[in-house]
Amino acid sequence: MRKKESVNQTLQQYQSAAAKCESVFIQKTKDYGTAWRILRTSSLTDQLFIKAKRIRSLETNAEQKIEEGVEPEYIGLINYSAMALIQLNLEDSDDLELEPELAKELYLREMKKTEELMMAKNHDYGEAWRDMRISSLTDLILMKILRLKQIEDNNGQTLISEGPEGSYSDIINYAMFALIKLEEDNK
C-alpha cells in the first residue's frame, strides 16, 4: 500500500473507532449526566490505571472471570482521557452538571485536537504503530499513566517534560490504534 493510501486508511479507521467512543460517551452522558465532573484529574488517572491494568491482565492471564473483552476497556481509556482533558480546561467553579450538548461539544473538541496530534505524529513516525503489538500499546499506555501519576504527585510540576495534556492525548491515540488493530484482527 502506498504511503498516502495508508495515511488515508488510518484516518478513516481512526474516525470509525472515534465514532464508537463518541457514541458510548453520549449514551453514558444521557444515563449518568456529567457526574464524572466531580472527579479530580488524579481520580480520572486512577480510573485509567484500573482499565489499563485490566487489559494487561487479560493479555497475560489464561483465565478470564468476567466475559467482557478488551474493546470496552480501550473505549473507557479513550473516554476517561477525554474527560480529563475537558476537566483540565474547566474551572472548579464551573457547573458540575453540563448540558448534554455542551458535554458533547467539549468532548468533540478534545477528540479533534487529539486526532490532529495523531496525524502529525503518524506522519513523522511513518505509521510505526502498524508494526507494533497490541500488548506494546497497552504497555505504553501504562507508562503514560505512571508518568501522569508522578506529575500529579509533584503537583503538576515538571522540569523538562510536557504537562498532563500530552499524556492524556497519547493515551487516546495509543488506545485508538489498539481498537484499529483489534478490528483488523477480527476481519
JSON list of C-alpha atoms in Angstrom, two decimals:
[
{"chain": "A", "resi": 1, "resn": "MET", "atom": "CA", "xyz": [0.00, 0.00, 0.00]},
{"chain": "A", "resi": 2, "resn": "ARG", "atom": "CA", "xyz": [1.35, 3.42, -0.89]},
{"chain": "A", "resi": 3, "resn": "LYS", "atom": "CA", "xyz": [2.01, 5.85, 1.94]},
{"chain": "A", "resi": 4, "resn": "LYS", "atom": "CA", "xyz": [-0.81, 8.29, 1.08]},
{"chain": "A", "resi": 5, "resn": "GLU", "atom": "CA", "xyz": [-3.32, 5.44, 0.87]},
{"chain": "A", "resi": 6, "resn": "SER", "atom": "CA", "xyz": [-2.09, 4.12, 4.22]},
{"chain": "A", "resi": 7, "resn": "VAL", "atom": "CA", "xyz": [-2.45, 7.53, 5.87]},
{"chain": "A", "resi": 8, "resn": "ASN", "atom": "CA", "xyz": [-5.97, 7.90, 4.44]},
{"chain": "A", "resi": 9, "resn": "GLN", "atom": "CA", "xyz": [-6.83, 4.41, 5.66]},
{"chain": "A", "resi": 10, "resn": "THR", "atom": "CA", "xyz": [-5.52, 5.28, 9.12]},
{"chain": "A", "resi": 11, "resn": "LEU", "atom": "CA", "xyz": [-7.64, 8.42, 9.26]},
{"chain": "A", "resi": 12, "resn": "GLN", "atom": "CA", "xyz": [-10.76, 6.51, 8.19]},
{"chain": "A", "resi": 13, "resn": "GLN", "atom": "CA", "xyz": [-10.12, 3.73, 10.70]},
{"chain": "A", "resi": 14, "resn": "TYR", "atom": "CA", "xyz": [-9.35, 6.27, 13.43]},
{"chain": "A", "resi": 15, "resn": "GLN", "atom": "CA", "xyz": [-12.56, 8.19, 12.76]},
{"chain": "A", "resi": 16, "resn": "SER", "atom": "CA", "xyz": [-14.57, 4.97, 12.78]},
{"chain": "A", "resi": 17, "resn": "ALA", "atom": "CA", "xyz": [-13.13, 3.99, 16.17]},
{"chain": "A", "resi": 18, "resn": "ALA", "atom": "CA", "xyz": [-13.68, 7.55, 17.44]},
{"chain": "A", "resi": 19, "resn": "ALA", "atom": "CA", "xyz": [-17.34, 7.36, 16.41]},
{"chain": "A", "resi": 20, "resn": "LYS", "atom": "CA", "xyz": [-17.78, 4.24, 18.59]},
{"chain": "A", "resi": 21, "resn": "CYS", "atom": "CA", "xyz": [-16.21, 6.05, 21.54]},
{"chain": "A", "resi": 22, "resn": "GLU", "atom": "CA", "xyz": [-18.34, 9.14, 20.96]},
{"chain": "A", "resi": 23, "resn": "SER", "atom": "CA", "xyz": [-21.49, 7.01, 20.89]},
{"chain": "A", "resi": 24, "resn": "VAL", "atom": "CA", "xyz": [-20.60, 5.43, 24.25]},
{"chain": "A", "resi": 25, "resn": "PHE", "atom": "CA", "xyz": [-19.77, 8.86, 25.71]},
{"chain": "A", "resi": 26, "resn": "ILE", "atom": "CA", "xyz": [-23.10, 10.33, 24.56]},
{"chain": "A", "resi": 27, "resn": "GLN", "atom": "CA", "xyz": [-25.14, 7.35, 25.77]},
{"chain": "A", "resi": 28, "resn": "LYS", "atom": "CA", "xyz": [-23.45, 7.38, 29.16]},
{"chain": "A", "resi": 29, "resn": "THR", "atom": "CA", "xyz": [-23.96, 11.14, 29.40]},
{"chain": "A", "resi": 30, "resn": "LYS", "atom": "CA", "xyz": [-27.68, 10.54, 28.83]},
{"chain": "A", "resi": 31, "resn": "ASP", "atom": "CA", "xyz": [-27.68, 7.81, 31.51]},
{"chain": "A", "resi": 32, "resn": "TYR", "atom": "CA", "xyz": [-25.49, 9.50, 34.14]},
{"chain": "A", "resi": 33, "resn": "GLY", "atom": "CA", "xyz": [-25.20, 13.14, 33.18]},
{"chain": "A", "resi": 34, "resn": "THR", "atom": "CA", "xyz": [-21.75, 14.53, 33.80]},
{"chain": "A", "resi": 35, "resn": "ALA", "atom": "CA", "xyz": [-21.28, 13.03, 37.25]},
{"chain": "A", "resi": 36, "resn": "TRP", "atom": "CA", "xyz": [-17.62, 12.48, 36.23]},
{"chain": "A", "resi": 37, "resn": "ARG", "atom": "CA", "xyz": [-17.12, 16.23, 36.67]},
{"chain": "A", "resi": 38, "resn": "ILE", "atom": "CA", "xyz": [-16.85, 15.64, 40.42]},
{"chain": "A", "resi": 39, "resn": "LEU", "atom": "CA", "xyz": [-13.63, 13.68, 39.82]},
{"chain": "A", "resi": 40, "resn": "ARG", "atom": "CA", "xyz": [-10.28, 15.38, 40.08]},
{"chain": "A", "resi": 41, "resn": "THR", "atom": "CA", "xyz": [-7.92, 14.62, 37.22]},
{"chain": "A", "resi": 42, "resn": "SER", "atom": "CA", "xyz": [-5.93, 12.42, 39.59]},
{"chain": "A", "resi": 43, "resn": "SER", "atom": "CA", "xyz": [-9.05, 10.29, 40.11]},
{"chain": "A", "resi": 44, "resn": "LEU", "atom": "CA", "xyz": [-9.52, 10.06, 36.34]},
{"chain": "A", "resi": 45, "resn": "THR", "atom": "CA", "xyz": [-5.89, 8.98, 36.07]},
{"chain": "A", "resi": 46, "resn": "ASP", "atom": "CA", "xyz": [-6.58, 6.24, 38.61]},
{"chain": "A", "resi": 47, "resn": "GLN", "atom": "CA", "xyz": [-9.59, 5.11, 36.54]},
{"chain": "A", "resi": 48, "resn": "LEU", "atom": "CA", "xyz": [-7.26, 4.92, 33.53]},
{"chain": "A", "resi": 49, "resn": "PHE", "atom": "CA", "xyz": [-4.84, 2.85, 35.58]},
{"chain": "A", "resi": 50, "resn": "ILE", "atom": "CA", "xyz": [-7.58, 0.38, 36.52]},
{"chain": "A", "resi": 51, "resn": "LYS", "atom": "CA", "xyz": [-8.68, -0.01, 32.88]},
{"chain": "A", "resi": 52, "resn": "ALA", "atom": "CA", "xyz": [-5.12, -0.43, 31.57]},
{"chain": "A", "resi": 53, "resn": "LYS", "atom": "CA", "xyz": [-4.25, -2.95, 34.30]},
{"chain": "A", "resi": 54, "resn": "ARG", "atom": "CA", "xyz": [-7.33, -4.99, 33.39]},
{"chain": "A", "resi": 55, "resn": "ILE", "atom": "CA", "xyz": [-6.30, -5.01, 29.73]},
{"chain": "A", "resi": 56, "resn": "ARG", "atom": "CA", "xyz": [-2.80, -6.15, 30.67]},
{"chain": "A", "resi": 57, "resn": "SER", "atom": "CA", "xyz": [-4.25, -8.82, 32.93]},
{"chain": "A", "resi": 58, "resn": "LEU", "atom": "CA", "xyz": [-6.45, -10.10, 30.10]},
{"chain": "A", "resi": 59, "resn": "GLU", "atom": "CA", "xyz": [-3.43, -10.14, 27.79]},
{"chain": "A", "resi": 60, "resn": "THR", "atom": "CA", "xyz": [-1.31, -12.18, 30.21]},
{"chain": "A", "resi": 61, "resn": "ASN", "atom": "CA", "xyz": [-3.75, -14.41, 32.12]},
{"chain": "A", "resi": 62, "resn": "ALA", "atom": "CA", "xyz": [-5.22, -17.54, 30.61]},
{"chain": "A", "resi": 63, "resn": "GLU", "atom": "CA", "xyz": [-8.31, -17.38, 32.81]},
{"chain": "A", "resi": 64, "resn": "GLN", "atom": "CA", "xyz": [-10.88, -14.61, 32.48]},
{"chain": "A", "resi": 65, "resn": "LYS", "atom": "CA", "xyz": [-13.69, -14.43, 35.07]},
{"chain": "A", "resi": 66, "resn": "ILE", "atom": "CA", "xyz": [-15.65, -11.53, 33.55]},
{"chain": "A", "resi": 67, "resn": "GLU", "atom": "CA", "xyz": [-16.73, -12.15, 29.98]},
{"chain": "A", "resi": 68, "resn": "GLU", "atom": "CA", "xyz": [-16.22, -8.57, 28.84]},
{"chain": "A", "resi": 69, "resn": "GLY", "atom": "CA", "xyz": [-13.31, -8.24, 26.43]},
{"chain": "A", "resi": 70, "resn": "VAL", "atom": "CA", "xyz": [-10.67, -5.56, 25.99]},
{"chain": "A", "resi": 71, "resn": "GLU", "atom": "CA", "xyz": [-12.52, -3.38, 23.47]},
{"chain": "A", "resi": 72, "resn": "PRO", "atom": "CA", "xyz": [-14.77, -1.72, 26.10]},
{"chain": "A", "resi": 73, "resn": "GLU", "atom": "CA", "xyz": [-11.68, -1.13, 28.24]},
{"chain": "A", "resi": 74, "resn": "TYR", "atom": "CA", "xyz": [-9.88, 0.67, 25.40]},
{"chain": "A", "resi": 75, "resn": "ILE", "atom": "CA", "xyz": [-13.02, 2.74, 24.79]},
{"chain": "A", "resi": 76, "resn": "GLY", "atom": "CA", "xyz": [-13.01, 3.54, 28.51]},
{"chain": "A", "resi": 77, "resn": "LEU", "atom": "CA", "xyz": [-9.38, 4.64, 28.29]},
{"chain": "A", "resi": 78, "resn": "ILE", "atom": "CA", "xyz": [-10.25, 6.97, 25.44]},
{"chain": "A", "resi": 79, "resn": "ASN", "atom": "CA", "xyz": [-13.32, 8.44, 27.09]},
{"chain": "A", "resi": 80, "resn": "TYR", "atom": "CA", "xyz": [-11.76, 8.88, 30.54]},
{"chain": "A", "resi": 81, "resn": "SER", "atom": "CA", "xyz": [-8.77, 10.58, 28.91]},
{"chain": "A", "resi": 82, "resn": "ALA", "atom": "CA", "xyz": [-11.12, 12.91, 27.02]},
{"chain": "A", "resi": 83, "resn": "MET", "atom": "CA", "xyz": [-12.90, 13.67, 30.31]},
{"chain": "A", "resi": 84, "resn": "ALA", "atom": "CA", "xyz": [-9.55, 14.50, 31.91]},
{"chain": "A", "resi": 85, "resn": "LEU", "atom": "CA", "xyz": [-8.70, 16.85, 29.04]},
{"chain": "A", "resi": 86, "resn": "ILE", "atom": "CA", "xyz": [-12.09, 18.53, 29.47]},
{"chain": "A", "resi": 87, "resn": "GLN", "atom": "CA", "xyz": [-11.53, 18.83, 33.22]},
{"chain": "A", "resi": 88, "resn": "LEU", "atom": "CA", "xyz": [-8.15, 20.49, 32.66]},
{"chain": "A", "resi": 89, "resn": "ASN", "atom": "CA", "xyz": [-9.89, 23.21, 30.65]},
{"chain": "A", "resi": 90, "resn": "LEU", "atom": "CA", "xyz": [-12.76, 23.82, 33.06]},
{"chain": "A", "resi": 91, "resn": "GLU", "atom": "CA", "xyz": [-12.61, 25.67, 36.34]},
{"chain": "A", "resi": 92, "resn": "ASP", "atom": "CA", "xyz": [-13.56, 24.12, 39.67]},
{"chain": "A", "resi": 93, "resn": "SER", "atom": "CA", "xyz": [-16.21, 26.83, 39.91]},
{"chain": "A", "resi": 94, "resn": "ASP", "atom": "CA", "xyz": [-17.87, 25.71, 36.64]},
{"chain": "A", "resi": 95, "resn": "ASP", "atom": "CA", "xyz": [-21.10, 23.76, 36.98]},
{"chain": "A", "resi": 96, "resn": "LEU", "atom": "CA", "xyz": [-20.67, 20.07, 37.66]},
{"chain": "A", "resi": 97, "resn": "GLU", "atom": "CA", "xyz": [-23.65, 19.18, 35.52]},
{"chain": "A", "resi": 98, "resn": "LEU", "atom": "CA", "xyz": [-23.06, 20.15, 31.93]},
{"chain": "A", "resi": 99, "resn": "GLU", "atom": "CA", "xyz": [-25.85, 20.26, 29.39]},
{"chain": "A", "resi": 100, "resn": "PRO", "atom": "CA", "xyz": [-25.55, 17.17, 27.16]},
{"chain": "A", "resi": 101, "resn": "GLU", "atom": "CA", "xyz": [-24.90, 19.28, 24.06]},
{"chain": "A", "resi": 102, "resn": "LEU", "atom": "CA", "xyz": [-22.12, 21.21, 25.81]},
{"chain": "A", "resi": 103, "resn": "ALA", "atom": "CA", "xyz": [-20.56, 17.97, 27.09]},
{"chain": "A", "resi": 104, "resn": "LYS", "atom": "CA", "xyz": [-20.64, 16.58, 23.55]},
{"chain": "A", "resi": 105, "resn": "GLU", "atom": "CA", "xyz": [-19.15, 19.79, 22.13]},
{"chain": "A", "resi": 106, "resn": "LEU", "atom": "CA", "xyz": [-16.29, 19.76, 24.66]},
{"chain": "A", "resi": 107, "resn": "TYR", "atom": "CA", "xyz": [-15.70, 16.06, 24.04]},
{"chain": "A", "resi": 108, "resn": "LEU", "atom": "CA", "xyz": [-15.57, 16.51, 20.26]},
{"chain": "A", "resi": 109, "resn": "ARG", "atom": "CA", "xyz": [-13.22, 19.47, 20.60]},
{"chain": "A", "resi": 110, "resn": "GLU", "atom": "CA", "xyz": [-10.72, 17.42, 22.62]},
{"chain": "A", "resi": 111, "resn": "MET", "atom": "CA", "xyz": [-11.05, 14.44, 20.32]},
{"chain": "A", "resi": 112, "resn": "LYS", "atom": "CA", "xyz": [-10.45, 16.62, 17.24]},
{"chain": "A", "resi": 113, "resn": "LYS", "atom": "CA", "xyz": [-7.28, 18.11, 18.78]},
{"chain": "A", "resi": 114, "resn": "THR", "atom": "CA", "xyz": [-6.10, 14.60, 19.60]},
{"chain": "A", "resi": 115, "resn": "GLU", "atom": "CA", "xyz": [-6.84, 13.39, 16.06]},
{"chain": "A", "resi": 116, "resn": "GLU", "atom": "CA", "xyz": [-4.78, 16.29, 14.67]},
{"chain": "A", "resi": 117, "resn": "LEU", "atom": "CA", "xyz": [-1.91, 15.35, 17.00]},
{"chain": "A", "resi": 118, "resn": "MET", "atom": "CA", "xyz": [-2.15, 11.73, 15.81]},
{"chain": "A", "resi": 119, "resn": "MET", "atom": "CA", "xyz": [-1.97, 12.77, 12.17]},
{"chain": "A", "resi": 120, "resn": "ALA", "atom": "CA", "xyz": [1.12, 14.92, 12.79]},
{"chain": "A", "resi": 121, "resn": "LYS", "atom": "CA", "xyz": [2.91, 12.25, 14.82]},
{"chain": "A", "resi": 122, "resn": "ASN", "atom": "CA", "xyz": [1.81, 9.50, 12.44]},
{"chain": "A", "resi": 123, "resn": "HIS", "atom": "CA", "xyz": [3.36, 11.44, 9.59]},
{"chain": "A", "resi": 124, "resn": "ASP", "atom": "CA", "xyz": [6.65, 11.88, 11.44]},
{"chain": "A", "resi": 125, "resn": "TYR", "atom": "CA", "xyz": [6.80, 8.30, 12.72]},
{"chain": "A", "resi": 126, "resn": "GLY", "atom": "CA", "xyz": [5.75, 6.73, 9.43]},
{"chain": "A", "resi": 127, "resn": "GLU", "atom": "CA", "xyz": [2.86, 4.65, 10.77]},
{"chain": "A", "resi": 128, "resn": "ALA", "atom": "CA", "xyz": [5.21, 2.72, 13.08]},
{"chain": "A", "resi": 129, "resn": "TRP", "atom": "CA", "xyz": [2.23, 1.71, 15.24]},
{"chain": "A", "resi": 130, "resn": "ARG", "atom": "CA", "xyz": [1.07, -0.65, 12.49]},
{"chain": "A", "resi": 131, "resn": "ASP", "atom": "CA", "xyz": [4.11, -2.86, 13.20]},
{"chain": "A", "resi": 132, "resn": "MET", "atom": "CA", "xyz": [3.58, -2.84, 16.96]},
{"chain": "A", "resi": 133, "resn": "ARG", "atom": "CA", "xyz": [1.89, -5.49, 19.05]},
{"chain": "A", "resi": 134, "resn": "ILE", "atom": "CA", "xyz": [-1.30, -4.55, 20.87]},
{"chain": "A", "resi": 135, "resn": "SER", "atom": "CA", "xyz": [0.42, -5.58, 24.10]},
{"chain": "A", "resi": 136, "resn": "SER", "atom": "CA", "xyz": [3.11, -2.95, 23.45]},
{"chain": "A", "resi": 137, "resn": "LEU", "atom": "CA", "xyz": [0.41, -0.31, 23.04]},
{"chain": "A", "resi": 138, "resn": "THR", "atom": "CA", "xyz": [-1.01, -1.41, 26.40]},
{"chain": "A", "resi": 139, "resn": "ASP", "atom": "CA", "xyz": [2.44, -1.10, 27.99]},
{"chain": "A", "resi": 140, "resn": "LEU", "atom": "CA", "xyz": [2.90, 2.39, 26.52]},
{"chain": "A", "resi": 141, "resn": "ILE", "atom": "CA", "xyz": [-0.47, 3.40, 27.92]},
{"chain": "A", "resi": 142, "resn": "LEU", "atom": "CA", "xyz": [0.51, 2.09, 31.36]},
{"chain": "A", "resi": 143, "resn": "MET", "atom": "CA", "xyz": [3.81, 4.00, 31.15]},
{"chain": "A", "resi": 144, "resn": "LYS", "atom": "CA", "xyz": [1.94, 7.22, 30.27]},
{"chain": "A", "resi": 145, "resn": "ILE", "atom": "CA", "xyz": [-0.41, 6.67, 33.21]},
{"chain": "A", "resi": 146, "resn": "LEU", "atom": "CA", "xyz": [2.50, 6.15, 35.60]},
{"chain": "A", "resi": 147, "resn": "ARG", "atom": "CA", "xyz": [4.07, 9.36, 34.27]},
{"chain": "A", "resi": 148, "resn": "LEU", "atom": "CA", "xyz": [0.79, 11.17, 34.88]},
{"chain": "A", "resi": 149, "resn": "LYS", "atom": "CA", "xyz": [0.65, 9.85, 38.43]},
{"chain": "A", "resi": 150, "resn": "GLN", "atom": "CA", "xyz": [4.20, 11.13, 39.02]},
{"chain": "A", "resi": 151, "resn": "ILE", "atom": "CA", "xyz": [3.36, 14.56, 37.60]},
{"chain": "A", "resi": 152, "resn": "GLU", "atom": "CA", "xyz": [0.24, 14.69, 39.78]},
{"chain": "A", "resi": 153, "resn": "ASP", "atom": "CA", "xyz": [2.25, 13.63, 42.83]},
{"chain": "A", "resi": 154, "resn": "ASN", "atom": "CA", "xyz": [4.60, 16.53, 42.01]},
{"chain": "A", "resi": 155, "resn": "ASN", "atom": "CA", "xyz": [1.64, 18.96, 41.99]},
{"chain": "A", "resi": 156, "resn": "GLY", "atom": "CA", "xyz": [1.83, 19.27, 38.20]},
{"chain": "A", "resi": 157, "resn": "GLN", "atom": "CA", "xyz": [5.42, 20.49, 38.22]},
{"chain": "A", "resi": 158, "resn": "THR", "atom": "CA", "xyz": [7.83, 19.17, 35.59]},
{"chain": "A", "resi": 159, "resn": "LEU", "atom": "CA", "xyz": [11.37, 20.22, 34.79]},
{"chain": "A", "resi": 160, "resn": "ILE", "atom": "CA", "xyz": [11.53, 19.48, 31.06]},
{"chain": "A", "resi": 161, "resn": "SER", "atom": "CA", "xyz": [8.57, 17.20, 30.35]},
{"chain": "A", "resi": 162, "resn": "GLU", "atom": "CA", "xyz": [5.25, 18.04, 28.77]},
{"chain": "A", "resi": 163, "resn": "GLY", "atom": "CA", "xyz": [2.27, 18.53, 31.01]},
{"chain": "A", "resi": 164, "resn": "PRO", "atom": "CA", "xyz": [-0.60, 16.11, 31.52]},
{"chain": "A", "resi": 165, "resn": "GLU", "atom": "CA", "xyz": [-2.41, 17.14, 28.32]},
{"chain": "A", "resi": 166, "resn": "GLY", "atom": "CA", "xyz": [0.18, 15.40, 26.15]},
{"chain": "A", "resi": 167, "resn": "SER", "atom": "CA", "xyz": [-0.03, 12.18, 28.14]},
{"chain": "A", "resi": 168, "resn": "TYR", "atom": "CA", "xyz": [-3.84, 12.07, 28.03]},
{"chain": "A", "resi": 169, "resn": "SER", "atom": "CA", "xyz": [-3.73, 12.71, 24.27]},
{"chain": "A", "resi": 170, "resn": "ASP", "atom": "CA", "xyz": [-1.13, 9.98, 23.77]},
{"chain": "A", "resi": 171, "resn": "ILE", "atom": "CA", "xyz": [-3.26, 7.54, 25.77]},
{"chain": "A", "resi": 172, "resn": "ILE", "atom": "CA", "xyz": [-6.21, 8.29, 23.50]},
{"chain": "A", "resi": 173, "resn": "ASN", "atom": "CA", "xyz": [-4.11, 7.73, 20.40]},
{"chain": "A", "resi": 174, "resn": "TYR", "atom": "CA", "xyz": [-2.49, 4.50, 21.61]},
{"chain": "A", "resi": 175, "resn": "ALA", "atom": "CA", "xyz": [-5.92, 3.16, 22.60]},
{"chain": "A", "resi": 176, "resn": "MET", "atom": "CA", "xyz": [-7.32, 4.17, 19.20]},
{"chain": "A", "resi": 177, "resn": "PHE", "atom": "CA", "xyz": [-4.51, 2.27, 17.50]},
{"chain": "A", "resi": 178, "resn": "ALA", "atom": "CA", "xyz": [-5.33, -0.76, 19.65]},
{"chain": "A", "resi": 179, "resn": "LEU", "atom": "CA", "xyz": [-9.01, -0.55, 18.65]},
{"chain": "A", "resi": 180, "resn": "ILE", "atom": "CA", "xyz": [-8.00, -0.36, 14.98]},
{"chain": "A", "resi": 181, "resn": "LYS", "atom": "CA", "xyz": [-5.70, -3.37, 15.34]},
{"chain": "A", "resi": 182, "resn": "LEU", "atom": "CA", "xyz": [-8.45, -5.34, 17.17]},
{"chain": "A", "resi": 183, "resn": "GLU", "atom": "CA", "xyz": [-10.86, -4.51, 14.35]},
{"chain": "A", "resi": 184, "resn": "GLU", "atom": "CA", "xyz": [-8.33, -5.66, 11.76]},
{"chain": "A", "resi": 185, "resn": "ASP", "atom": "CA", "xyz": [-7.71, -8.88, 13.70]},
{"chain": "A", "resi": 186, "resn": "ASN", "atom": "CA", "xyz": [-11.45, -9.63, 13.71]},
{"chain": "A", "resi": 187, "resn": "LYS", "atom": "CA", "xyz": [-11.78, -9.39, 9.92]}
]
